[in-house]
């Protein structure tokens, strides 16, 4: 039995693998796409390995919708009908492929590993595979399934060691086995490019930031490598067609994050055994690579300024080849303006300098020395050296520092000209923005948001939005220092606030502003004296990556007015080049923080009545913040809506909408965008070639209509339309000829056709009955005595049928004209004519099963629709099954048997029935019995004359 279950398990896995086979190669051979690694795409049995094109560089496993950490073990749950397989054991294991280390899922049957019971009557406990005796603990099925990676938790590594840095030069001790090593040393890095990186742990994610030489283009990819040269993880930084974030464009930084970095790799970083490398070139050719060791520096937590230090212009290029440095700087203005400097570097030592080497650190203002400090390096290293110093600056020098006008250099005392590094002091190297939610202290419900960031030149870019400001004009919009009780005002934005917004750049930042700014103690105060309202918020640091790679956040506004007026939210949303959506939601003022909330994304082709909605559940969370990305990427249809349509983000509790906002300024990567088709004037709903096309609604005159719906044109009340297979079909009414003289004809208001005056023939007692004043047909009112042609799908107005509003009983009565050759304007000859040259026995015969009583189906309406059924307008609870044929139902006419419809995978196609032999015989029989009813038979006597003639001829033949 266990072997059978194991075989079924493997077959299921293989089926899933085949159904989800990738169409694109992974990052290692193609940098255009790096899709998420699924357990279904990886080997699931011992020794089972798939081709390299099926593998992808990934440091975690995804099993179902759960992300598993490298080294974790669990019991698989295959869901209905198999459930939990307690005799199966799955692991997320590293797999070595050349120099790459990838994660894969391996599962095996552990029943054979069960030990022999130590007692005569062992017991099989619930949720276990092996029978055990009292006191048995050493069993292979004793697996603690606790290795699902939590999305919002901290660990000891993050609490104790959070900040790291790396210097990437040509003097790294890491020996890379890339193609560039085949080049000569002078060709590897001709422009002597160097870079520096900053790394921060946040909720098990490693956020990285890089600045690199100005003369270099953006690198192609980023690699994390162990000390043996194995690539642990790789990220594409320059994907074709992928939009570069607004922050990265402005600052030229490289920003991103390594999601859910595995515990073994966190241990490598803590032990300073992990390297990072930036790669330049194309996907087919690596031009050059620079690398560096990731090292822990506690002073990085207070960094306010950075510098990338390259060989000085007048230094010896041969001596300084491959060298460089980086500085992280902090300041203090508490008593005396002071600066604290830490420099990591290489390349400033001669061969004979092996201990206690003196170096000079110099600060420059307009190329003039303002400070020089000597430091001693006790044990020089060819790769990394760290020196620290501090100095007191004048107020003028401190202002120059905050405005990006200072430079820093470090040189050898022994050879100061040839061994020298220099760099400009710029804003902090980390990719960082500061955001806040704004709320008022009154019942006016004023809310808003703000986000700020520092440019490389030391300028402060600010954006402040306040919602619901109608006629109120703020008296003041200020940035204040919250570290003191006095709440010192540091910057005034009042002159730049207009229309609920303040946007701009402050290019003269005060030195006293940066300390509270980087420590998270800057507040925004917006005062409105007219209503005695104060709108407040406190800036919080956020690392730029994933969701915050978008151009701007979105303000979530209150929808449920049972919430406090201070309820507000802020959402960052982006789509990466792998077509995955990322989101970061912050909430405030809800009045609770322990309820379960749902994050919903609704996608529409446009904001119009009746627009079809795609509803996607992104996440469930508890608290005031959620940051994540779903395991599955967005479908083509969803990406199409995001790209050219409208998205609405909602925060919900049960079925109640708490906050919502329209998604704007969202850039979808070029490679994720579906081909645009202007058909129907709406973005298309796309589908894969192997999938059945979905039912598409019709868009007409600014409104959406569902399949098979019919409506009256808003421009012409005498034009009727219906929706069929995603396209609208319209027809303008042709009026029947009234029965009275033209001088007596009248046209009532709202009618399309003239009618004759009518008199009521009801007795006095009957006329007092509560009869309606008009007749209702297909949702439209007709005055008494008025004549019209009914609107029928799919032919439009049926000019061969004439309906009248009975002036006596105020009911619609219809009569069909038998001479269709003269009356049917929308019919072609083949619709009602039969080729005389056809023998009678070769004429097409209708489906003999059509119209017969169908066997009762046991399927529910939902099941029929899921299997490709079509809606039944006559009875919505009994849809038509896929492949079935039926007559359409027309109000007042019943089943319209002149037309046959067929349901084909959710799409309804209708055609007029031919006048074949069986139809004509049925018509003659009904005519003879005087039971010819409107809509029952669609063939005229002329159409069936030749069948009647042949029948009479055959009847005269003598029988034997």
XYZ file of C-alpha atoms in Angstrom, residues 80-584:
505
model
C -7.958 16.482 -1.660
C -8.271 13.568 -2.217
C -4.850 12.379 -1.013
C -4.385 14.550 2.073
C -1.247 14.340 4.215
C 1.228 11.599 3.306
C 2.689 10.726 6.696
C 5.067 8.137 5.206
C 6.671 10.713 2.919
C 9.482 13.023 3.970
C 10.425 16.088 1.918
C 13.536 18.223 2.247
C 14.806 21.452 0.739
C 18.395 20.599 -0.158
C 21.226 22.442 -1.951
C 22.140 21.158 -5.367
C 25.555 21.870 -6.903
C 25.515 22.637 -10.607
C 28.904 23.739 -11.856
C 29.588 26.848 -9.759
C 25.951 27.469 -8.910
C 24.180 26.313 -5.761
C 20.418 25.941 -6.198
C 17.700 24.642 -3.913
C 15.537 21.687 -4.837
C 12.863 19.556 -3.209
C 13.590 15.891 -2.541
C 10.949 13.515 -1.203
C 11.251 9.859 -0.233
C 9.256 7.026 1.315
C 10.356 6.585 4.941
C 8.244 3.546 5.774
C 11.185 1.196 5.176
C 13.236 3.259 7.625
C 10.896 2.507 10.513
C 12.768 0.609 13.274
C 11.588 -2.714 14.652
C 9.196 -2.151 17.577
C 10.577 -3.048 20.994
C 7.248 -4.406 22.272
C 4.807 -7.055 21.151
C 1.879 -4.713 20.509
C 3.133 -1.478 18.914
C 0.634 1.303 18.249
C 0.282 3.504 15.143
C -0.430 6.963 16.506
C -2.402 9.574 14.629
C -0.278 11.606 12.240
C 2.609 9.086 12.282
C 3.995 6.554 9.811
C 5.819 4.101 12.106
C 4.271 1.966 14.817
C 5.838 2.764 18.164
C 6.054 1.443 21.677
C 5.976 3.453 24.901
C 9.261 5.322 25.270
C 10.325 5.113 21.583
C 11.624 8.491 20.369
C 14.113 7.731 17.599
C 11.818 7.427 14.583
C 12.273 8.877 11.070
C 8.681 10.166 10.985
C 9.223 12.460 13.952
C 9.468 15.588 11.817
C 8.724 19.005 13.277
C 7.171 20.922 10.401
C 8.255 24.350 11.589
C 10.468 25.380 8.704
C 7.941 27.349 6.709
C 9.596 30.727 6.375
C 7.569 33.349 8.290
C 7.106 36.564 6.416
C 7.162 39.053 9.261
C 9.538 37.873 11.970
C 12.989 38.649 13.314
C 15.719 36.244 14.285
C 18.777 36.491 16.513
C 21.116 37.163 13.579
C 19.116 40.235 12.556
C 18.928 41.580 16.101
C 22.665 41.239 16.807
C 24.316 41.812 13.407
C 22.267 44.002 11.125
C 24.633 46.223 9.120
C 27.344 45.094 6.695
C 29.475 46.726 3.999
C 31.699 45.620 1.113
C 34.437 47.242 -0.962
C 34.468 45.886 -4.516
C 37.803 46.320 -6.293
C 40.240 44.381 -8.424
C 42.191 43.286 -5.332
C 39.595 40.925 -3.907
C 40.943 37.632 -2.585
C 38.066 35.809 -4.257
C 39.207 33.833 -7.285
C 36.364 33.916 -9.809
C 36.234 31.370 -12.582
C 34.382 33.572 -15.041
C 35.140 34.212 -18.681
C 36.858 37.499 -17.905
C 39.803 35.620 -16.330
C 40.813 34.533 -19.809
C 41.652 38.152 -20.609
C 44.912 39.834 -19.783
C 45.041 41.853 -16.531
C 44.917 45.189 -18.376
C 41.797 44.156 -20.331
C 39.725 42.924 -17.419
C 38.807 46.314 -15.973
C 40.217 48.912 -18.327
C 38.429 51.862 -16.705
C 39.502 50.804 -13.172
C 35.882 50.620 -11.978
C 35.281 50.162 -8.239
C 32.114 50.039 -6.130
C 30.943 49.874 -2.542
C 27.901 48.185 -1.056
C 25.781 48.425 2.075
C 23.748 45.516 3.422
C 20.983 45.529 6.033
C 18.933 42.662 7.451
C 15.230 43.369 7.739
C 12.634 40.658 8.474
C 14.856 37.847 7.168
C 15.494 39.799 3.965
C 18.906 41.158 3.044
C 18.603 44.626 1.500
C 21.551 45.738 -0.622
C 22.655 49.132 -1.960
C 25.579 49.922 -4.256
C 27.288 53.029 -5.601
C 29.913 52.654 -8.324
C 32.275 54.763 -10.409
C 30.636 57.559 -12.404
C 32.306 56.457 -15.645
C 30.676 52.988 -15.471
C 27.319 51.924 -16.875
C 24.844 50.093 -14.676
C 26.115 46.543 -13.992
C 24.329 43.610 -15.586
C 23.990 41.324 -12.585
C 24.797 40.852 -8.909
C 26.145 37.627 -7.418
C 26.520 36.409 -3.844
C 29.397 33.916 -3.604
C 30.864 31.761 -0.843
C 34.595 31.594 -0.084
C 34.973 28.593 -2.397
C 33.686 30.494 -5.420
C 30.204 28.946 -5.529
C 27.433 31.312 -6.590
C 24.739 31.172 -3.922
C 22.315 33.664 -5.465
C 22.234 35.874 -8.543
C 20.088 38.886 -9.455
C 19.568 40.575 -12.790
C 20.127 44.334 -12.495
C 19.704 45.321 -16.128
C 16.842 43.276 -17.582
C 15.690 44.168 -21.063
C 12.397 46.056 -20.979
C 12.300 46.222 -17.161
C 11.609 49.713 -15.788
C 14.249 51.153 -13.493
C 12.816 52.585 -10.290
C 12.465 56.350 -9.958
C 14.770 56.431 -6.930
C 17.457 54.390 -8.691
C 17.273 56.598 -11.776
C 17.691 59.740 -9.697
C 20.539 58.529 -7.477
C 22.315 56.048 -9.857
C 22.312 53.527 -7.042
C 21.681 49.809 -7.304
C 18.933 48.832 -4.881
C 17.220 45.541 -4.101
C 16.773 42.713 -1.642
C 17.530 39.029 -1.263
C 14.218 37.649 -0.064
C 14.256 35.157 2.808
C 17.986 34.547 2.857
C 18.544 30.980 4.148
C 19.909 30.418 7.636
C 23.157 28.768 6.416
C 23.899 31.823 4.293
C 23.135 34.191 7.154
C 25.675 32.203 9.144
C 28.252 32.698 6.361
C 27.707 36.464 6.479
C 28.033 36.541 10.242
C 31.320 34.615 9.933
C 32.461 37.031 7.167
C 32.818 34.228 4.622
C 30.519 35.603 1.902
C 31.519 37.723 -1.088
C 29.552 39.910 -3.443
C 30.337 40.559 -7.102
C 29.051 42.991 -9.733
C 29.180 41.796 -13.332
C 29.345 44.005 -16.431
C 28.758 42.886 -20.007
C 25.988 41.080 -21.847
C 24.234 37.795 -21.209
C 26.522 36.117 -23.735
C 29.785 37.769 -22.734
C 31.119 38.911 -19.362
C 33.239 42.035 -19.821
C 34.621 42.265 -16.300
C 33.717 41.549 -12.679
C 34.682 43.215 -9.401
C 34.111 41.617 -6.014
C 34.587 42.149 -2.326
C 34.176 40.518 1.074
C 31.008 41.358 3.018
C 32.122 42.523 6.454
C 30.309 43.569 9.604
C 30.731 47.211 10.742
C 28.808 48.431 13.779
C 29.434 52.100 12.914
C 27.268 51.713 9.794
C 24.168 52.136 11.943
C 25.102 55.807 12.400
C 26.272 56.500 8.842
C 25.034 59.799 7.382
C 27.473 60.388 4.526
C 29.488 58.110 2.239
C 32.377 58.349 -0.170
C 33.672 56.118 -2.948
C 37.440 56.651 -2.980
C 39.332 55.941 -6.205
C 43.018 56.372 -7.137
C 43.755 60.112 -7.331
C 44.345 61.696 -10.727
C 48.069 62.243 -10.116
C 48.769 58.855 -8.508
C 50.796 56.068 -10.159
C 48.316 53.964 -12.229
C 50.508 50.859 -12.111
C 51.028 51.005 -8.353
C 47.337 51.798 -7.657
C 45.902 49.346 -10.207
C 42.816 47.582 -8.741
C 42.827 49.576 -5.496
C 40.098 51.659 -3.911
C 38.286 52.590 -0.705
C 35.055 53.704 0.847
C 34.291 55.952 3.800
C 31.239 56.086 6.039
C 30.831 59.296 7.957
C 28.624 60.589 10.761
C 28.366 64.005 12.392
C 27.269 65.457 15.699
C 26.098 69.020 16.389
C 25.229 68.592 20.085
C 28.093 70.654 21.600
C 30.828 71.227 19.022
C 30.264 70.343 15.356
C 32.169 67.066 15.024
C 32.774 64.557 12.243
C 33.496 60.833 12.660
C 35.205 59.012 9.786
C 35.735 55.298 9.076
C 37.601 54.226 5.930
C 38.016 50.739 4.485
C 40.575 50.567 1.669
C 43.450 48.736 -0.013
C 46.467 49.514 -2.224
C 48.337 52.073 -0.086
C 51.187 49.892 1.155
C 54.566 49.070 -0.253
C 56.019 45.586 -0.318
C 58.255 46.332 2.637
C 55.489 47.860 4.807
C 54.266 44.976 6.969
C 53.431 46.630 10.331
C 52.561 50.006 11.910
C 52.223 51.894 8.638
C 51.260 55.607 8.964
C 48.589 57.112 6.670
C 47.033 60.586 6.450
C 43.297 61.202 6.190
C 42.496 64.640 4.733
C 39.289 66.630 4.278
C 39.141 69.121 1.387
C 36.944 72.143 0.711
C 37.367 73.532 -2.812
C 40.577 71.459 -3.105
C 41.995 73.080 0.035
C 42.919 71.071 3.100
C 40.752 71.872 6.083
C 41.525 68.849 8.280
C 44.320 66.290 8.242
C 44.634 63.377 10.660
C 47.275 60.670 10.835
C 46.294 57.061 11.533
C 48.361 53.916 12.026
C 47.628 50.589 10.371
C 49.081 47.888 12.596
C 48.806 44.912 10.195
C 48.371 45.981 6.537
C 46.271 43.739 4.299
C 46.235 43.499 0.534
C 42.413 43.264 0.497
C 40.798 45.215 3.363
C 42.011 47.670 5.990
C 39.978 49.763 8.420
C 41.019 53.085 9.960
C 38.968 55.563 12.021
C 39.378 59.171 13.104
C 37.358 62.238 14.125
C 37.686 66.005 13.950
C 35.928 69.224 14.922
C 34.612 71.347 12.051
C 33.652 74.978 11.810
C 30.010 75.839 11.136
C 30.892 76.899 7.611
C 32.665 73.604 6.981
C 29.746 71.663 8.425
C 27.344 73.442 6.061
C 29.634 72.627 3.153
C 29.557 68.977 4.203
C 25.761 68.799 4.165
C 25.694 70.443 0.734
C 28.078 67.991 -0.888
C 31.067 70.307 -1.221
C 33.656 68.374 0.795
C 36.081 65.734 -0.414
C 38.073 63.122 1.484
C 41.463 61.604 0.722
C 43.790 59.042 2.253
C 47.411 58.663 1.221
C 50.650 57.007 2.210
C 53.006 59.062 4.351
C 55.992 57.411 2.706
C 54.769 57.865 -0.892
C 52.026 60.535 -0.738
C 51.955 61.352 -4.482
C 51.831 57.883 -6.050
C 49.757 56.155 -3.344
C 46.646 58.255 -2.878
C 42.864 57.676 -2.837
C 40.302 60.447 -3.152
C 36.512 60.774 -3.316
C 33.676 63.272 -2.936
C 31.559 63.047 0.216
C 27.963 62.415 -0.791
C 24.771 61.348 0.893
C 24.510 57.988 2.588
C 25.154 55.047 0.215
C 22.156 53.065 1.485
C 18.997 53.137 -0.630
C 16.634 54.784 1.816
C 13.449 56.823 1.792
C 11.509 58.307 4.695
C 7.722 58.157 4.825
C 4.889 59.065 7.145
C 1.127 58.840 7.456
C -0.636 62.087 8.339
C -3.792 62.389 10.460
C -5.602 65.292 12.092
C -6.513 65.804 15.745
C -10.130 66.696 14.980
C -13.258 65.150 13.491
C -12.701 66.813 10.126
C -11.039 63.638 8.877
C -8.011 65.244 7.281
C -5.476 62.565 6.366
C -2.474 62.377 4.104
C 1.035 61.077 3.589
C 4.578 62.251 2.983
C 7.770 60.741 1.597
C 11.294 62.158 1.443
C 14.760 61.126 0.243
C 18.233 62.614 -0.015
C 19.881 63.129 -3.408
C 23.582 62.426 -3.973
C 24.305 66.159 -3.869
C 22.834 66.501 -0.379
C 19.467 67.948 -1.416
C 16.221 66.900 0.281
C 13.446 65.875 -2.083
C 10.040 66.170 -0.361
C 6.452 65.187 -1.237
C 3.535 65.933 1.102
C -0.141 65.243 0.332
C -3.187 66.159 2.433
C -6.583 64.817 1.380
C -9.999 66.482 1.786
C -8.598 70.008 1.886
C -11.464 71.933 0.289
C -11.290 75.632 1.096
C -8.930 75.442 4.051
C -5.473 76.937 3.543
C -2.778 75.787 6.012
C -1.178 78.504 8.065
C 2.046 76.522 8.300
C 3.650 73.356 6.942
C 6.846 72.677 8.871
C 9.414 69.965 9.575
C 10.246 69.831 13.296
C 12.826 68.137 15.512
C 11.098 65.674 17.848
C 14.154 64.908 19.988
C 13.467 67.878 22.281
C 10.340 69.076 24.034
C 10.606 72.441 22.285
C 9.864 70.826 18.917
C 12.317 73.051 17.094
C 11.249 74.064 13.590
C 13.949 73.022 11.100
C 12.399 73.602 7.663
C 9.354 75.576 6.448
C 7.422 74.196 3.464
C 4.459 76.595 3.709
C 5.311 78.680 0.604
C 5.357 75.548 -1.522
C 2.039 74.041 -0.346
C -0.768 74.408 -2.881
C -3.857 72.405 -3.749
C -3.240 69.823 -1.007
C 0.341 69.135 -2.176
C 3.861 70.268 -1.369
C 6.520 69.016 -3.778
C 10.045 70.226 -4.267
C 13.694 70.105 -3.258
C 15.534 71.818 -0.422
C 19.087 72.439 -1.577
C 20.417 74.060 1.589
C 19.885 71.524 4.325
C 20.834 72.637 7.824
C 23.462 70.460 9.604
C 21.078 70.204 12.561
C 18.459 68.600 10.324
C 20.343 65.419 9.369
C 20.842 63.937 12.863
C 17.127 63.723 13.741
C 16.315 62.948 10.095
C 18.427 59.772 9.954
C 17.459 58.762 13.503
C 13.719 58.949 12.705
C 12.897 62.019 14.801
C 11.546 64.414 12.195
C 7.867 65.325 12.364
C 5.531 67.055 9.906
C 3.129 69.624 11.352
C 0.371 71.149 9.219
C -1.661 73.794 11.057
C -5.041 75.082 9.850
C -6.058 77.998 12.050
C -9.572 78.370 10.577
C -10.711 75.013 11.964
C -8.104 74.693 14.731
C -6.869 71.525 13.027
C -3.360 70.136 13.226
C -2.294 67.344 10.879
C 0.763 65.458 12.160
C 3.079 62.641 11.184
C 6.541 61.244 11.976
C 9.037 60.217 9.306
C 10.130 56.572 9.356
C 13.061 55.101 7.428
C 12.273 52.522 4.721
C 14.806 50.674 2.561
C 14.247 50.955 -1.182
C 13.553 47.585 -2.807
C 10.770 45.628 -4.473
C 7.495 47.493 -3.801
C 9.266 50.763 -2.981
C 10.937 50.625 -6.378
C 7.857 52.364 -7.804
C 7.602 56.054 -8.571
C 5.387 57.090 -5.666
C 3.153 55.610 -2.951
C -0.648 55.617 -3.040
C -2.872 57.117 -0.348
C -5.453 54.663 1.036
C -8.605 56.546 2.019
C -11.318 55.595 4.463
C -14.362 53.818 2.978
C -15.972 52.555 6.183
C -17.114 55.543 8.232
C -17.479 53.504 11.383
C -13.687 53.786 11.552
C -12.113 56.753 13.314
C -11.546 59.800 11.073
C -7.795 59.269 11.567
C -7.854 55.975 9.601
C -5.415 56.202 6.711
C -3.033 53.986 4.760
C -0.068 54.161 2.413
C 0.692 51.605 -0.299
C 3.780 50.985 -2.411
C 3.120 48.648 -5.368
C 5.410 47.525 -8.183
C 5.831 44.748 -10.765
C 9.304 43.289 -11.339
C 10.738 41.934 -14.597
C 9.641 38.425 -13.575
C 6.027 39.707 -13.690
C 5.555 39.351 -9.907
C 3.711 42.023 -7.968
C 5.265 43.461 -4.804
C 3.385 45.437 -2.173
C 4.156 47.273 1.055
